[in-house]
Coordinates of C-alpha atoms and ligand atoms in Angstrom, one line a residue:
M1 CA -11.1 9.0 14.4
D2 CA -12.3 6.0 16.4
F3 CA -10.6 3.1 15.3
S4 CA -11.9 0.7 17.6
G5 CA -14.6 -1.7 15.2
S6 CA -14.7 1.1 12.1
H7 CA -14.0 -0.4 9.0
I8 CA -11.1 0.6 7.0
L9 CA -12.6 1.6 3.2
S10 CA -10.7 4.9 2.8
I11 CA -8.1 7.6 3.3
D12 CA -10.7 9.8 3.3
Q13 CA -11.4 8.8 7.0
F14 CA -8.0 9.9 8.4
N15 CA -6.7 13.2 9.3
R16 CA -3.1 13.6 10.5
S17 CA -3.9 12.9 13.9
D18 CA -5.5 9.3 13.5
I19 CA -2.4 8.9 11.2
N20 CA 1.0 9.9 14.2
A21 CA -1.6 7.7 16.5
L22 CA -1.6 4.8 13.8
F23 CA 2.7 5.6 13.5
S24 CA 3.0 5.3 16.9
A25 CA 1.3 1.9 17.4
A26 CA 3.3 0.6 14.7
E27 CA 6.7 2.5 16.4
A28 CA 5.5 0.1 19.9
L29 CA 5.0 -2.9 17.3
E30 CA 8.2 -2.6 15.9
P31 CA 10.1 -5.7 18.1
Y32 CA 6.9 -8.0 17.5
A33 CA 6.9 -7.7 13.5
T34 CA 10.9 -8.2 13.0
R35 CA 10.7 -11.0 15.1
K36 CA 12.2 -10.5 18.8
K37 CA 9.0 -10.0 20.7
L38 CA 6.2 -12.4 20.2
T39 CA 2.7 -11.9 21.6
R40 CA -0.6 -14.0 21.9
V41 CA -3.2 -10.9 22.2
L42 CA -5.5 -12.4 19.0
E43 CA -5.4 -15.9 20.3
G44 CA -8.9 -17.4 19.1
A45 CA -9.5 -14.3 16.7
I46 CA -10.3 -15.3 13.3
L47 CA -8.9 -12.9 10.5
S48 CA -11.0 -13.5 6.6
N49 CA -9.0 -12.4 3.9
M50 CA -10.7 -12.2 0.6
F51 CA -9.0 -11.7 -2.2
F52 CA -11.4 -11.7 -5.2
E53 CA -8.2 -10.2 -7.6
P54 CA -4.6 -11.6 -7.6
S55 CA -2.3 -10.3 -4.4
T56 CA 1.0 -11.6 -3.3
R57 CA 2.6 -8.7 -0.6
T58 CA -1.4 -7.2 0.3
R59 CA -2.8 -10.7 1.2
I60 CA 0.4 -12.4 3.0
S61 CA 1.3 -9.5 4.6
F62 CA -2.3 -8.9 6.1
G63 CA -2.3 -13.0 7.1
S64 CA 1.1 -12.3 8.4
A65 CA 0.2 -9.1 10.6
F66 CA -2.9 -11.2 12.1
N67 CA -0.9 -14.4 12.4
R68 CA 2.0 -12.3 14.2
L69 CA -0.6 -10.7 16.4
G70 CA -1.2 -14.8 17.4
G71 CA -5.3 -14.6 15.4
A72 CA -5.3 -17.5 12.9
V73 CA -6.4 -16.8 9.1
R74 CA -9.4 -18.3 6.3
E75 CA -8.7 -17.0 3.1
T76 CA -10.5 -17.3 -0.5
A77 CA -7.6 -16.7 -3.2
E78 CA -10.6 -16.7 -6.3
M79 CA -13.6 -15.4 -7.6
S80 CA -14.3 -18.8 -8.7
S81 CA -13.7 -20.9 -5.5
S82 CA -16.0 -18.4 -3.7
S83 CA -19.9 -18.7 -4.1
L84 CA -19.8 -15.3 -5.9
A85 CA -19.1 -17.3 -8.5
K86 CA -22.9 -18.9 -8.0
G87 CA -24.7 -15.7 -8.0
E88 CA -23.9 -14.4 -4.6
S89 CA -24.5 -10.9 -3.7
L90 CA -21.9 -9.4 -2.1
A91 CA -24.2 -8.0 0.8
D92 CA -24.7 -12.0 1.3
T93 CA -21.7 -12.8 1.3
A94 CA -20.8 -10.7 4.1
Q95 CA -23.4 -11.4 6.1
V96 CA -22.0 -15.4 6.5
L97 CA -18.7 -14.3 6.9
S98 CA -19.3 -12.1 9.0
G99 CA -20.4 -14.7 11.0
Y100 CA -17.6 -16.5 10.9
S101 CA -14.9 -14.5 11.6
D102 CA -14.2 -11.6 13.5
I103 CA -12.5 -9.2 11.4
I104 CA -12.7 -9.1 7.0
V105 CA -9.8 -8.2 4.6
M106 CA -11.4 -8.0 1.1
R107 CA -9.7 -7.2 -2.3
H108 CA -12.0 -7.2 -5.5
P109 CA -12.0 -5.8 -8.9
E110 CA -15.2 -3.2 -9.1
N111 CA -14.5 0.4 -7.3
G112 CA -17.1 0.8 -4.3
S113 CA -17.8 -3.2 -4.3
V114 CA -15.5 -3.4 -0.4
D115 CA -17.7 -0.7 0.6
E116 CA -21.5 -2.4 -0.3
F117 CA -19.9 -5.2 1.6
A118 CA -19.3 -3.5 4.3
K119 CA -22.9 -2.4 4.5
A120 CA -23.7 -5.8 5.2
S121 CA -20.7 -6.7 7.2
K122 CA -21.4 -7.3 11.1
V123 CA -17.8 -6.9 11.4
P124 CA -15.2 -4.8 10.7
V125 CA -14.1 -5.0 6.4
I126 CA -10.4 -3.4 5.7
N127 CA -10.4 -2.1 2.1
G128 CA -7.8 -4.9 0.4
G129 CA -7.9 -2.8 -2.8
D130 CA -10.9 -1.9 -4.7
G131 CA -10.5 -2.0 -8.6
S132 CA -8.8 1.5 -9.6
N133 CA -10.4 3.5 -6.9
E134 CA -9.0 3.0 -3.3
H135 CA -6.2 1.3 -1.6
P136 CA -6.2 3.1 1.9
T137 CA -3.5 0.4 3.5
Q138 CA -0.5 1.1 0.8
A139 CA -0.6 4.3 1.3
L140 CA -0.5 4.7 5.2
L141 CA 2.4 1.5 4.7
D142 CA 4.1 4.1 1.8
L143 CA 3.4 7.3 4.2
Y144 CA 5.4 5.7 7.2
T145 CA 8.3 4.7 4.5
I146 CA 8.7 7.7 2.8
K147 CA 9.0 8.9 6.9
K148 CA 11.5 6.4 7.4
E149 CA 13.3 7.1 4.6
L150 CA 13.0 10.7 5.3
I151 CA 14.9 10.6 8.4
Q152 CA 18.1 8.7 7.0
N153 CA 18.5 11.6 4.8
N154 CA 18.3 14.3 7.7
K155 CA 14.3 14.9 6.0
T156 CA 10.7 15.9 7.2
L157 CA 7.4 15.4 5.5
E158 CA 8.0 19.2 6.0
G159 CA 8.5 20.3 2.3
L160 CA 8.3 16.5 0.5
R161 CA 8.8 16.7 -3.1
I162 CA 7.6 13.4 -4.9
A163 CA 7.4 12.4 -8.4
L164 CA 4.3 9.6 -9.2
V165 CA 5.4 8.3 -12.5
G166 CA 3.5 5.9 -14.7
D167 CA -0.1 4.4 -15.2
L168 CA -1.8 7.2 -12.7
K169 CA -5.6 6.8 -13.8
Y170 CA -6.0 4.3 -13.3
G171 CA -3.2 3.5 -10.0
R172 CA -6.0 2.2 -6.6
A173 CA -2.1 2.8 -4.9
V174 CA -1.3 6.2 -6.2
H175 CA -4.8 7.3 -5.8
S176 CA -5.0 6.9 -2.2
L177 CA -0.9 8.3 -1.3
C178 CA -2.1 11.3 -3.2
K179 CA -5.5 11.0 -0.7
I180 CA -3.0 11.3 1.8
L181 CA -0.6 14.0 1.1
S182 CA -3.2 15.6 0.7
L183 CA -3.4 16.2 4.4
Y184 CA -0.3 17.9 4.6
E185 CA 1.3 21.3 3.3
D186 CA 4.2 22.4 1.1
I187 CA 4.3 19.5 -0.6
T188 CA 5.2 19.5 -4.4
I189 CA 3.7 16.0 -6.4
N190 CA 5.5 16.0 -10.1
L191 CA 3.1 13.6 -12.0
V192 CA 4.5 12.2 -15.0
S193 CA 2.1 9.4 -17.2
P194 CA 1.1 10.2 -20.6
N195 CA -1.5 12.0 -22.0
E196 CA -4.3 9.0 -21.8
L197 CA -2.5 8.1 -18.3
T198 CA -3.0 11.1 -15.9
L199 CA -4.0 11.1 -12.5
P200 CA -7.8 11.7 -11.9
K201 CA -7.9 15.2 -9.9
K202 CA -10.5 14.4 -7.5
Y203 CA -7.7 12.3 -5.4
I204 CA -5.8 15.6 -4.9
S205 CA -7.7 17.6 -2.4
N206 CA -6.0 20.1 -1.0
S207 CA -4.9 23.4 -2.9
K208 CA -2.2 24.4 -1.5
I209 CA -0.3 21.4 -3.5
Q210 CA 1.8 22.1 -5.4
I211 CA 1.7 20.1 -9.1
N212 CA 3.5 19.6 -11.4
E213 CA 2.8 17.6 -14.5
S214 CA 4.9 16.8 -16.8
E215 CA 4.8 13.1 -19.9
S216 CA 9.0 13.5 -19.8
I217 CA 10.5 10.8 -16.6
E218 CA 13.9 12.9 -17.3
E219 CA 11.9 16.1 -16.1
G220 CA 10.0 14.4 -13.7
V221 CA 12.5 12.7 -11.6
S222 CA 14.5 16.0 -11.0
E223 CA 15.0 18.1 -7.5
V224 CA 12.6 15.4 -6.2
D225 CA 13.4 12.9 -2.9
I226 CA 11.6 10.5 -3.6
I227 CA 10.5 8.9 -7.0
Y228 CA 7.6 6.4 -6.7
M229 CA 7.1 4.4 -9.6
T230 CA 4.1 2.2 -11.0
R231 CA 3.0 -0.2 -13.4
I232 CA 0.9 0.2 -16.3
Q233 CA -2.5 -1.6 -14.8
E234 CA -3.4 -3.8 -17.5
E235 CA -5.9 -5.3 -16.1
R236 CA -8.1 -2.2 -16.3
F237 CA -7.5 -1.6 -19.9
K238 CA -10.3 -3.1 -22.6
T239 CA -7.4 -5.2 -24.5
V240 CA -3.7 -6.2 -23.6
N241 CA -2.7 -4.9 -27.0
E242 CA -4.2 -0.8 -25.5
A243 CA -2.2 -1.5 -22.6
N244 CA 0.9 -2.8 -23.9
R245 CA 0.8 0.9 -25.5
Y246 CA 2.2 2.4 -22.9
K247 CA 4.5 -0.1 -21.2
G248 CA 8.0 1.1 -21.4
L249 CA 7.9 4.3 -21.7
L250 CA 8.5 5.6 -18.5
S251 CA 10.8 3.5 -17.3
L252 CA 14.0 4.3 -14.7
S253 CA 17.7 3.4 -15.7
K254 CA 21.2 4.1 -13.6
E255 CA 21.9 6.8 -16.4
I256 CA 18.1 8.5 -16.0
Y257 CA 18.6 8.5 -12.2
T258 CA 22.2 9.5 -11.9
A259 CA 21.2 12.4 -14.9
N260 CA 18.6 14.0 -13.2
C261 CA 18.3 13.0 -9.7
E262 CA 20.2 14.5 -6.2
P263 CA 22.3 12.5 -4.2
N264 CA 20.3 9.8 -2.6
T265 CA 16.7 10.1 -4.4
V266 CA 14.5 7.6 -2.9
I267 CA 13.6 5.1 -5.6
M268 CA 9.6 3.6 -4.5
H269 CA 7.5 1.1 -6.1
P270 CA 4.1 -0.1 -4.5
L271 CA 5.1 -3.1 -6.0
P272 CA 4.5 -5.9 -8.1
R273 CA 7.3 -4.3 -11.1
D274 CA 7.1 -5.2 -14.2
S275 CA 9.9 -6.8 -14.6
R276 CA 9.2 -7.8 -18.5
K277 CA 12.2 -6.3 -20.7
E278 CA 9.1 -4.6 -23.2
S279 CA 8.0 -2.8 -19.4
N280 CA 11.6 -3.0 -17.3
E281 CA 9.7 0.1 -14.8
I282 CA 13.4 -0.1 -13.0
N283 CA 16.4 -1.2 -15.0
A284 CA 18.5 -3.8 -13.2
D285 CA 21.3 -1.2 -13.2
L286 CA 19.5 0.2 -10.3
F287 CA 19.1 -2.7 -7.9
D288 CA 22.1 -2.1 -6.6
N289 CA 20.9 1.7 -5.2
P290 CA 21.5 1.2 -1.4
N291 CA 18.2 4.4 -2.6
L292 CA 16.1 1.7 -3.8
A293 CA 13.6 1.4 -1.1
I294 CA 11.2 -0.9 -2.5
F295 CA 11.3 -4.2 0.1
R296 CA 12.3 -2.2 3.0
Q297 CA 8.4 -0.4 1.8
A298 CA 6.8 -4.4 1.3
D299 CA 8.3 -5.1 4.7
N300 CA 6.6 -2.1 6.2
G301 CA 3.1 -3.8 5.1
V302 CA 3.3 -6.2 7.8
V303 CA 3.6 -4.0 11.0
I304 CA 1.5 -1.3 9.8
R305 CA -1.0 -4.0 9.1
M306 CA -0.2 -5.1 12.5
A307 CA -1.2 -1.5 13.7
L308 CA -4.4 -1.3 12.2
F309 CA -5.9 -4.5 13.9
A310 CA -4.7 -3.9 16.8
L311 CA -6.0 -0.4 16.9
V312 CA -9.7 -2.2 14.9
L313 CA -10.0 -4.2 17.1
D314 CA -8.5 -2.1 20.5
V315 CA -5.8 -4.6 21.6
L316 CA -2.9 -2.7 21.8
D317 CA -2.7 -1.9 25.6
Q318 CA -3.0 -5.8 26.0
V319 CA -0.9 -6.3 24.0
K320 CA 2.5 -6.6 26.2
D321 CA 0.5 -8.5 29.0
T322 CA 1.2 -11.4 26.5
S323 CA 4.7 -10.5 25.5
R324 CA 7.1 -13.1 25.6
K325 CA 10.9 -13.9 24.5
V326 CA 11.0 -15.2 20.4
N327 CA 12.5 -19.1 20.9
W328 CA 13.2 -19.6 17.3
K329 CA 16.7 -18.4 15.3
T330 CA 15.7 -17.1 11.9
T331 CA 19.0 -17.4 9.2
K332 CA 19.2 -14.3 8.5
N333 CA 19.2 -10.7 10.9
I334 CA 15.6 -8.7 9.7
Ligands
NCD1 C1 -0.7 -2.7 -6.1 C2 -2.1 -2.7 -5.9 O1 -3.0 -4.4 -6.4 O2 -2.6 -1.9 -6.3 N1 -0.3 -3.6 -5.9 C3 -0.2 -4.0 -4.2 O3 -1.0 -4.3 -3.6 N2 1.5 -3.7 -3.9 C4 0.2 -2.0 -7.2 C5 -0.3 -2.5 -8.5 O4 -0.5 -3.9 -8.9 O5 0.8 -2.5 -9.6

């Protein structure tokens, strides 16, 4: 793909060399993401962060990534505070916003909505999650995390075994993750979900991937390198009561982990994890486990999104021109 000026709407746009290009851009930007160096390469540029569904990590990390490159961020965080609530079409909103900004990130509750918006936009649009369909930047940061965590355990993506656990029907993060994993061969995916919430098969396009399906977490998490837990996506069900039926069925505890997992099996989750007692996707007795990578994973969201901005706005080779030392001291090492 030619990143420069492109919309980033789906993992379908990526091949392995695009991913390598993105990950090497991320490596180059690590000193800026971890506040060892400062750059103003996007000075004067404006990101419109349009989030029409709840978000903490995705919205703030996109904003932080843009700010860390020196750009400014405008935000709309609620459908009710935007003109969409007055009946404006996505196309009109896109025309207007692309007059005000250099790039737009959008999250919206309807599948396909970000594509529709992008068609009318004069500037690049990045999909921050469209309904239960896709969440491409989450998959990019997840794969980056998987690679980094595997290196710590002297492993590579070659021969990766991963368990995807939870709501695989509505979870857009797992949908995009399955698409990205489909670019690799020699991969085993254990799909662990209640029968009613299985993965729509269109998200795994590579017939060379070995797929094992199960309703049992004990079975699914044995003999894997990575366990990827997910939340029951209650906002996608007709009623909360319907969603409640599935909460707590697939919960990972120290007991299950110790009895079934190989040493150093990495635990991931796109977050937010539902920590209410009826759901409890990751039990508190695992919080001290050094293989719990969830916050390292969330941190990687900033550097991956910086890399994406740098490639789409075509400034990667200019980053060092404005590179300076960081003057401030943060209280903790990052
Ligand atoms: C995910 C999402 O919004 O799809 N969250 C995120 O962006 N990190 C997962 C979820 O909400 O369960």
